[in-house]
Structure formats: structure tokens, C-alpha cells
Amino acid sequence: VAAIAGQLRHYDEPAPLYYAASLYAAIGDFPAARQVLEDPRGRLLKDYGLAGFTNSFGVKTGPGIFRLDVFDEFDFGMFGHASLAPAGNIYVEYLGALAYLRTGEGVEAQRRLDLILAFPGIEGYRDVQWRALSDRAELATRAGDVATAERLLRQSIDVIERVRDSVRSEAARIAIT
């Protein structure tokens, strides 16, 4: 898996870079995932995240203006897999938040998780929403804020239960748990 990620990270297009960062994250190599996400050549977090980026001078930049459509069913627009959209990309942002969380950058992870949870229409990304709530609860626990952690975990469970309730097959509902 690391070899495939290593090959993908040499592309200049956003989708292979996203897949490389995702593969690194999947095997627990979050420093490598961050390198891909922050690489100035690929500009994945800068151009495709919700939060923007801090440049080498320490100045915060605005959020990206492009959306990375990593799934073919969303492929549209004159840019193909990258279509113009002011909202940015929830999946890239979550991958960035997770990479920051797992590399000990709690403040940056919290900033990005809070942006995700405040994203208009986050309910349409329930797969990201429940994970962001759970990760945010982890940060609250680390900070000693047990009440907030409990509230966030309950919200995360509610999202998972709504997903389970929307599935018709009992076997599929069991698979979600």
C-alpha cells in the first residue's frame, strides 16, 4: 500500500494526490499523509480544503475555490474531476483534520473539525459528519471537557443511527454497526 501511495504522490493532479494521502492515512502513516496534503506543488489542502492554509510566512490564506470530485458519479464541469465550487471539499478537509489530529496538532485539527461541523449541508456527508464529531469528542476528552465529549459522542451515534434507519435490509443495518 505504501508503494502505491508513493507512486501516486508524484502526480500533479488532485485526485491521485488525494488517494495517496488517503492510503497513507489508512496504513497509519499520518506524517506522510500530511506531507502530501501540504505539498506546495500539489496544493491539496490549500486549493481543495475548507480551511485554507498557513503559508511559509505564517499568513492564513482563504479557503480553496475548487472542489475535488473524487468519485466518478460527481464528475461534471469543464475541469473534469475538479470543478469550480466555492464550498471546497469536505473529504480533503476531513483527511487534513485527521492527519493533524494523529500527528499531535490538536489546535489545527480542532479548527478544521469545527469548520467541517459548521459546513452548510454537512448532513449530506454523514460519513464524514459522524467521524468529525467523534474526533472532536476525542479532542474535548484530551482537554478534560467530559461534558462536551459526551455530547459530541451522542451526536455522532445519532448520525450513525440515522444512517442505519435509512437502510432497508437487516443484514446491511447489521453491517453498519
Coordinates of N, CA and C in Angstrom, one line a residue:
V1 N 0.8 -1.2 0.0 CA 0.0 0.0 0.0 C 0.9 1.3 0.0
A2 N 1.9 1.2 0.8 CA 2.8 2.4 0.9 C 3.5 2.6 -0.5
A3 N 3.8 1.6 -1.2 CA 4.4 1.7 -2.5 C 3.5 2.4 -3.5
I4 N 2.2 2.0 -3.5 CA 1.2 2.6 -4.4 C 1.0 4.0 -4.0
A5 N 0.9 4.3 -2.7 CA 0.8 5.7 -2.3 C 2.0 6.5 -2.7
G6 N 3.2 5.9 -2.6 CA 4.4 6.6 -3.1 C 4.4 6.9 -4.6
Q7 N 3.8 6.0 -5.4 CA 3.7 6.3 -6.8 C 2.7 7.4 -7.1
L8 N 1.6 7.4 -6.4 CA 0.5 8.3 -6.6 C 0.9 9.7 -6.2
R9 N 1.8 9.9 -5.2 CA 2.1 11.2 -4.7 C 3.0 12.0 -5.7
H10 N 3.4 11.3 -6.8 CA 4.3 12.0 -7.8 C 3.4 12.7 -8.9
Y11 N 2.1 12.4 -8.9 CA 1.3 13.0 -9.9 C 1.0 14.5 -9.5
D12 N 0.6 15.3 -10.5 CA 0.3 16.7 -10.3 C -1.2 16.9 -10.2
E13 N -2.0 15.9 -10.4 CA -3.4 16.1 -10.4 C -4.0 15.8 -9.0
P14 N -5.0 16.5 -8.6 CA -5.5 16.4 -7.2 C -6.1 15.0 -6.8
A15 N -6.8 14.3 -7.7 CA -7.3 13.0 -7.3 C -6.3 12.0 -6.9
P16 N -5.2 11.8 -7.7 CA -4.2 10.8 -7.3 C -3.5 11.3 -6.0
L17 N -3.3 12.6 -5.8 CA -2.7 13.1 -4.6 C -3.6 12.8 -3.4
Y18 N -4.9 13.0 -3.6 CA -5.9 12.7 -2.5 C -5.8 11.2 -2.2
Y19 N -5.8 10.4 -3.2 CA -5.7 8.9 -3.0 C -4.4 8.5 -2.3
A20 N -3.3 9.2 -2.6 CA -2.1 8.9 -1.9 C -2.2 9.2 -0.5
A21 N -2.7 10.4 -0.2 CA -2.8 10.8 1.2 C -3.8 9.9 2.0
S22 N -4.8 9.5 1.3 CA -5.8 8.5 1.9 C -5.2 7.2 2.2
L23 N -4.3 6.7 1.3 CA -3.7 5.4 1.5 C -2.7 5.5 2.7
Y24 N -1.9 6.6 2.7 CA -1.0 6.8 3.9 C -1.8 6.8 5.2
A25 N -2.9 7.5 5.2 CA -3.7 7.6 6.4 C -4.3 6.2 6.8
A26 N -4.7 5.4 5.8 CA -5.2 4.1 6.0 C -4.2 3.2 6.7
I27 N -2.9 3.3 6.4 CA -1.9 2.5 7.0 C -1.3 3.1 8.2
G28 N -1.9 4.3 8.6 CA -1.4 4.9 9.8 C -0.2 5.8 9.7
D29 N 0.2 6.1 8.5 CA 1.4 7.0 8.2 C 0.9 8.4 8.0
F30 N 0.4 9.0 9.1 CA -0.1 10.3 9.1 C 0.9 11.4 8.8
P31 N 2.1 11.3 9.2 CA 3.1 12.3 8.7 C 3.2 12.3 7.2
A32 N 3.2 11.1 6.5 CA 3.3 11.1 5.1 C 2.0 11.7 4.4
A33 N 0.9 11.4 5.1 CA -0.4 11.9 4.6 C -0.3 13.5 4.6
R34 N 0.2 14.0 5.7 CA 0.3 15.5 5.8 C 1.2 16.0 4.8
Q35 N 2.3 15.3 4.5 CA 3.3 15.8 3.5 C 2.6 16.0 2.2
V36 N 1.8 15.0 1.8 CA 1.1 15.0 0.5 C 0.0 16.2 0.6
L37 N -0.7 16.3 1.6 CA -1.8 17.3 1.7 C -1.2 18.7 1.7
E38 N 0.0 18.9 2.3 CA 0.6 20.2 2.5 C 1.6 20.5 1.3
D39 N 1.9 19.6 0.5 CA 2.9 19.8 -0.5 C 2.5 21.0 -1.4
P40 N 3.4 22.0 -1.5 CA 3.1 23.2 -2.2 C 2.9 22.9 -3.7
R41 N 3.5 21.9 -4.2 CA 3.3 21.5 -5.6 C 1.9 21.1 -5.9
G42 N 1.4 20.2 -5.0 CA 0.0 19.7 -5.2 C -1.1 20.6 -4.7
R43 N -0.8 21.4 -3.6 CA -1.7 22.3 -3.0 C -3.1 21.8 -2.7
L44 N -3.1 20.5 -2.2 CA -4.3 19.8 -2.0 C -5.2 20.6 -0.9
L45 N -4.6 20.7 0.3 CA -5.3 21.4 1.4 C -5.6 22.9 1.0
K46 N -4.6 23.5 0.4 CA -4.8 24.9 0.1 C -5.9 25.2 -0.9
D47 N -5.9 24.4 -2.0 CA -6.9 24.7 -3.0 C -8.2 23.9 -2.9
Y48 N -8.2 22.8 -2.2 CA -9.4 22.0 -2.1 C -9.9 21.8 -0.7
G49 N -9.3 22.4 0.3 CA -9.9 22.3 1.6 C -10.8 23.4 1.9
L50 N -11.5 23.3 3.1 CA -12.4 24.4 3.5 C -11.7 25.4 4.3
A51 N -10.6 25.1 4.9 CA -10.0 26.0 5.9 C -8.9 26.9 5.3
G52 N -8.5 26.6 4.1 CA -7.3 27.4 3.6 C -6.1 26.8 4.2
F53 N -5.0 27.7 4.3 CA -3.7 27.2 4.7 C -2.9 28.3 5.2
T54 N -1.9 28.0 6.0 CA -1.0 29.0 6.5 C 0.3 28.9 5.6
N55 N 0.6 30.0 5.0 CA 1.8 30.0 4.1 C 3.1 30.0 4.8
S56 N 4.2 30.0 4.1 CA 5.5 29.9 4.7 C 5.8 31.2 5.5
F57 N 5.1 32.2 5.3 CA 5.3 33.5 6.1 C 4.4 33.5 7.3
G58 N 3.6 32.5 7.6 CA 2.7 32.4 8.7 C 1.4 33.1 8.5
V59 N 1.1 33.5 7.2 CA -0.1 34.2 6.9 C -1.2 33.2 6.5
K60 N -2.4 33.3 7.1 CA -3.5 32.4 6.8 C -4.1 32.8 5.4
T61 N -4.3 31.8 4.6 CA -4.9 32.1 3.3 C -6.4 31.7 3.4
G62 N -7.2 32.1 2.5 CA -8.6 31.8 2.5 C -8.8 30.3 2.0
P63 N -10.0 29.9 2.1 CA -10.3 28.5 1.6 C -10.2 28.4 0.1
G64 N -10.0 27.2 -0.3 CA -9.8 27.0 -1.7 C -11.1 27.2 -2.5
I65 N -11.0 27.4 -3.8 CA -12.2 27.7 -4.6 C -12.6 26.5 -5.5
F66 N -11.8 25.5 -5.4 CA -12.1 24.3 -6.3 C -12.6 23.2 -5.4
R67 N -13.5 22.3 -6.0 CA -13.9 21.1 -5.3 C -13.3 19.9 -6.1
L68 N -12.7 19.0 -5.3 CA -12.2 17.8 -5.9 C -13.3 16.7 -5.8
D69 N -13.7 16.3 -7.0 CA -14.8 15.3 -7.0 C -14.0 14.0 -7.2
V70 N -13.9 13.3 -6.1 CA -13.1 12.1 -6.0 C -13.9 10.8 -6.4
F71 N -15.2 11.0 -6.6 CA -16.0 9.9 -7.0 C -16.6 10.2 -8.4
D72 N -16.5 9.2 -9.3 CA -16.9 9.4 -10.7 C -18.3 9.9 -10.9
E73 N -19.2 9.5 -10.0 CA -20.6 9.9 -10.1 C -20.8 11.4 -9.9
F74 N -19.8 12.1 -9.4 CA -19.9 13.6 -9.2 C -19.1 14.3 -10.3
D75 N -18.6 13.6 -11.3 CA -17.7 14.1 -12.4 C -18.6 15.0 -13.3
F76 N -18.3 16.3 -13.2 CA -19.0 17.2 -14.1 C -18.2 18.5 -14.2
G77 N -18.6 19.4 -15.1 CA -17.9 20.7 -15.2 C -16.8 20.6 -16.2
M78 N -16.3 21.8 -16.5 CA -15.3 21.9 -17.5 C -13.9 21.5 -17.0
F79 N -13.8 21.3 -15.7 CA -12.5 20.8 -15.2 C -12.4 19.3 -14.9
G80 N -13.5 18.6 -15.3 CA -13.5 17.2 -15.1 C -13.6 16.8 -13.7
H81 N -12.6 16.2 -13.1 CA -12.7 15.8 -11.7 C -12.6 17.0 -10.7
A82 N -12.1 18.1 -11.2 CA -12.0 19.3 -10.3 C -12.9 20.4 -10.9
S83 N -14.1 20.6 -10.3 CA -15.0 21.6 -10.8 C -15.1 22.8 -9.9
L84 N -15.3 23.9 -10.4 CA -15.4 25.1 -9.7 C -16.5 25.1 -8.7
A85 N -16.2 25.3 -7.4 CA -17.2 25.3 -6.4 C -16.7 26.1 -5.2
P86 N -17.4 27.1 -4.7 CA -16.9 27.9 -3.6 C -16.8 27.1 -2.2
A87 N -17.5 26.0 -2.1 CA -17.6 25.3 -0.8 C -16.4 24.5 -0.5
G88 N -15.6 24.2 -1.4 CA -14.4 23.4 -1.1 C -14.7 21.9 -1.1
N89 N -13.9 21.2 -0.4 CA -14.1 19.7 -0.4 C -14.0 19.2 1.0
I90 N -15.1 18.7 1.4 CA -15.3 18.1 2.8 C -14.4 16.9 3.0
Y91 N -14.2 16.1 2.0 CA -13.3 14.9 2.2 C -11.9 15.3 2.3
V92 N -11.4 16.2 1.5 CA -10.0 16.7 1.7 C -9.8 17.3 3.1
E93 N -10.8 18.1 3.4 CA -10.7 18.8 4.7 C -10.7 17.8 5.9
Y94 N -11.5 16.8 5.8 CA -11.5 15.8 6.9 C -10.2 15.0 6.9
L95 N -9.7 14.7 5.8 CA -8.4 14.0 5.8 C -7.3 14.8 6.4
G96 N -7.4 16.1 6.1 CA -6.4 17.1 6.7 C -6.6 17.1 8.2
A97 N -7.8 17.2 8.7 CA -8.1 17.3 10.1 C -7.6 16.0 10.8
L98 N -7.9 14.9 10.2 CA -7.4 13.6 10.8 C -5.9 13.5 10.8
A99 N -5.2 14.0 9.8 CA -3.8 14.0 9.7 C -3.2 14.9 10.8
Y100 N -3.8 16.0 11.0 CA -3.3 16.9 12.1 C -3.6 16.3 13.4
L101 N -4.8 15.7 13.6 CA -5.1 15.1 14.9 C -4.1 14.0 15.3
R102 N -3.8 13.1 14.3 CA -2.9 12.0 14.5 C -1.5 12.3 14.6
T103 N -1.1 13.6 14.2 CA 0.3 14.0 14.3 C 0.5 15.0 15.4
G104 N -0.5 15.1 16.3 CA -0.3 15.9 17.5 C -0.6 17.4 17.4
E105 N -1.2 17.8 16.2 CA -1.5 19.2 16.0 C -3.0 19.4 16.4
G106 N -3.3 19.3 17.6 CA -4.7 19.4 18.1 C -5.4 20.7 17.8
V107 N -4.7 21.8 17.9 CA -5.3 23.1 17.6 C -5.8 23.2 16.2
E108 N -4.9 22.8 15.3 CA -5.2 22.8 13.8 C -6.3 21.8 13.5
A109 N -6.2 20.6 14.1 CA -7.2 19.6 13.9 C -8.6 20.1 14.4
Q110 N -8.6 20.8 15.5 CA -9.9 21.3 16.1 C -10.5 22.4 15.2
R111 N -9.6 23.2 14.7 CA -10.1 24.3 13.8 C -10.7 23.7 12.5
R112 N -10.1 22.7 12.0 CA -10.6 22.1 10.8 C -11.9 21.3 11.0
L113 N -11.9 20.5 12.1 CA -13.1 19.8 12.5 C -14.3 20.7 12.7
D114 N -14.0 21.8 13.4 CA -15.1 22.8 13.6 C -15.6 23.3 12.3
L115 N -14.8 23.6 11.4 CA -15.2 24.0 10.0 C -16.1 23.0 9.4
I116 N -15.7 21.8 9.5 CA -16.4 20.7 8.9 C -17.8 20.6 9.5
L117 N -17.9 20.6 10.8 CA -19.1 20.5 11.5 C -20.1 21.7 11.3
A118 N -19.5 22.9 10.9 CA -20.3 24.1 10.6 C -20.6 24.2 9.2
F119 N -20.1 23.3 8.3 CA -20.3 23.3 6.9 C -21.8 23.2 6.6
P120 N -22.3 24.1 5.8 CA -23.7 24.1 5.4 C -23.9 22.8 4.6
G121 N -24.9 22.0 5.0 CA -25.2 20.8 4.3 C -24.4 19.6 4.8
I122 N -23.7 19.7 6.0 CA -22.9 18.6 6.5 C -23.7 17.3 6.6
E123 N -25.0 17.5 6.8 CA -25.9 16.3 6.9 C -25.8 15.4 5.6
G124 N -25.4 16.0 4.5 CA -25.3 15.3 3.2 C -24.0 14.5 3.2
Y125 N -23.1 14.7 4.2 CA -21.9 14.0 4.2 C -21.8 13.2 5.6
R126 N -22.8 12.4 5.8 CA -22.9 11.7 7.1 C -21.7 10.9 7.4
D127 N -21.0 10.3 6.4 CA -19.9 9.5 6.6 C -18.7 10.3 7.2
V128 N -18.7 11.6 6.9 CA -17.7 12.5 7.4 C -18.2 13.1 8.8
Q129 N -19.5 13.4 8.8 CA -20.0 14.1 10.0 C -19.8 13.2 11.2
W130 N -20.2 12.0 11.2 CA -20.0 11.2 12.5 C -18.6 11.1 12.9
R131 N -17.7 10.9 11.9 CA -16.3 10.8 12.3 C -15.7 12.1 12.8
A132 N -16.1 13.2 12.2 CA -15.7 14.5 12.7 C -16.2 14.8 14.1
L133 N -17.4 14.4 14.4 CA -18.0 14.5 15.8 C -17.2 13.7 16.7
S134 N -16.9 12.5 16.3 CA -16.1 11.6 17.2 C -14.7 12.1 17.5
D135 N -14.1 12.6 16.4 CA -12.7 13.1 16.6 C -12.7 14.4 17.4
R136 N -13.7 15.2 17.2 CA -13.9 16.4 18.1 C -14.1 16.0 19.5
A137 N -14.8 14.9 19.8 CA -15.0 14.4 21.1 C -13.7 14.0 21.7
E138 N -12.9 13.4 20.9 CA -11.5 12.9 21.4 C -10.7 14.2 21.8
L139 N -10.8 15.2 21.1 CA -10.1 16.5 21.5 C -10.7 17.1 22.8
A140 N -12.0 17.0 22.9 CA -12.6 17.5 24.1 C -12.2 16.7 25.3
T141 N -12.1 15.4 25.1 CA -11.7 14.5 26.2 C -10.2 14.8 26.6
R142 N -9.4 15.0 25.6 CA -8.0 15.4 25.9 C -7.9 16.7 26.7
A143 N -8.8 17.6 26.4 CA -8.8 18.9 27.1 C -9.5 18.8 28.5
G144 N -10.0 17.6 28.8 CA -10.7 17.4 30.1 C -12.1 17.9 30.1
D145 N -12.7 18.2 29.0 CA -14.1 18.6 28.9 C -15.0 17.4 28.6
V146 N -15.3 16.7 29.7 CA -16.0 15.4 29.5 C -17.5 15.7 29.1
A147 N -18.1 16.7 29.5 CA -19.5 17.0 29.1 C -19.6 17.3 27.6
T148 N -18.7 18.0 27.1 CA -18.7 18.3 25.6 C -18.4 17.0 24.9
A149 N -17.4 16.2 25.3 CA -17.1 15.0 24.7 C -18.3 14.1 24.6
E150 N -19.0 14.0 25.8 CA -20.2 13.1 25.8 C -21.3 13.6 24.8
R151 N -21.5 14.9 24.8 CA -22.5 15.5 23.9 C -22.1 15.2 22.4
L152 N -20.8 15.4 22.1 CA -20.4 15.1 20.7 C -20.5 13.6 20.3
L153 N -20.2 12.8 21.3 CA -20.3 11.3 21.0 C -21.7 10.9 20.8
R154 N -22.6 11.5 21.6 CA -24.1 11.2 21.4 C -24.5 11.7 20.0
Q155 N -24.1 12.9 19.6 CA -24.4 13.4 18.3 C -23.9 12.4 17.2
S156 N -22.7 11.9 17.4 CA -22.1 11.0 16.4 C -22.9 9.7 16.3
I157 N -23.3 9.2 17.5 CA -24.1 8.0 17.5 C -25.5 8.3 16.8
D158 N -26.0 9.4 17.0 CA -27.3 9.8 16.4 C -27.2 9.8 14.8
V159 N -26.1 10.3 14.3 CA -25.8 10.3 12.9 C -25.7 8.9 12.4
I160 N -25.0 8.0 13.1 CA -24.9 6.6 12.7 C -26.2 5.9 12.7
E161 N -27.0 6.2 13.7 CA -28.3 5.6 13.8 C -29.3 6.0 12.7
R162 N -29.2 7.3 12.3 CA -30.0 7.8 11.2 C -29.6 7.1 9.9
V163 N -28.3 6.8 9.7 CA -27.8 6.0 8.6 C -28.4 4.6 8.6
R164 N -28.3 4.0 9.8 CA -28.8 2.6 9.9 C -30.3 2.6 9.7
D165 N -31.1 3.6 10.1 CA -32.5 3.6 9.9 C -32.9 3.8 8.5
S166 N -32.0 4.4 7.7 CA -32.3 4.6 6.3 C -32.0 3.4 5.4
V167 N -31.4 2.4 6.0 CA -31.1 1.2 5.2 C -32.2 0.2 5.4
R168 N -32.7 -0.4 4.3 CA -33.9 -1.3 4.4 C -33.5 -2.7 4.8
S169 N -32.4 -3.2 4.4 CA -32.1 -4.6 4.7 C -31.5 -4.8 6.1
E170 N -32.0 -5.7 6.8 CA -31.5 -6.0 8.1 C -30.0 -6.4 8.1
A171 N -29.6 -7.2 7.1 CA -28.2 -7.6 7.0 C -27.3 -6.3 6.8
A172 N -27.8 -5.4 6.0 CA -27.0 -4.2 5.8 C -26.9 -3.3 7.0
R173 N -28.0 -3.2 7.8 CA -28.0 -2.5 9.0 C -27.1 -3.1 10.0
I174 N -27.0 -4.4 10.1 CA -26.1 -5.0 11.0 C -24.6 -4.7 10.6
A175 N -24.4 -4.7 9.3 CA -23.0 -4.4 8.8 C -22.6 -3.1 9.1
I176 N -23.5 -2.1 9.3 CA -23.1 -0.7 9.7 C -22.6 -0.7 11.1
T177 N -23.1 -1.5 11.9 CA -22.6 -1.5 13.4 C -21.3 -2.1 13.6

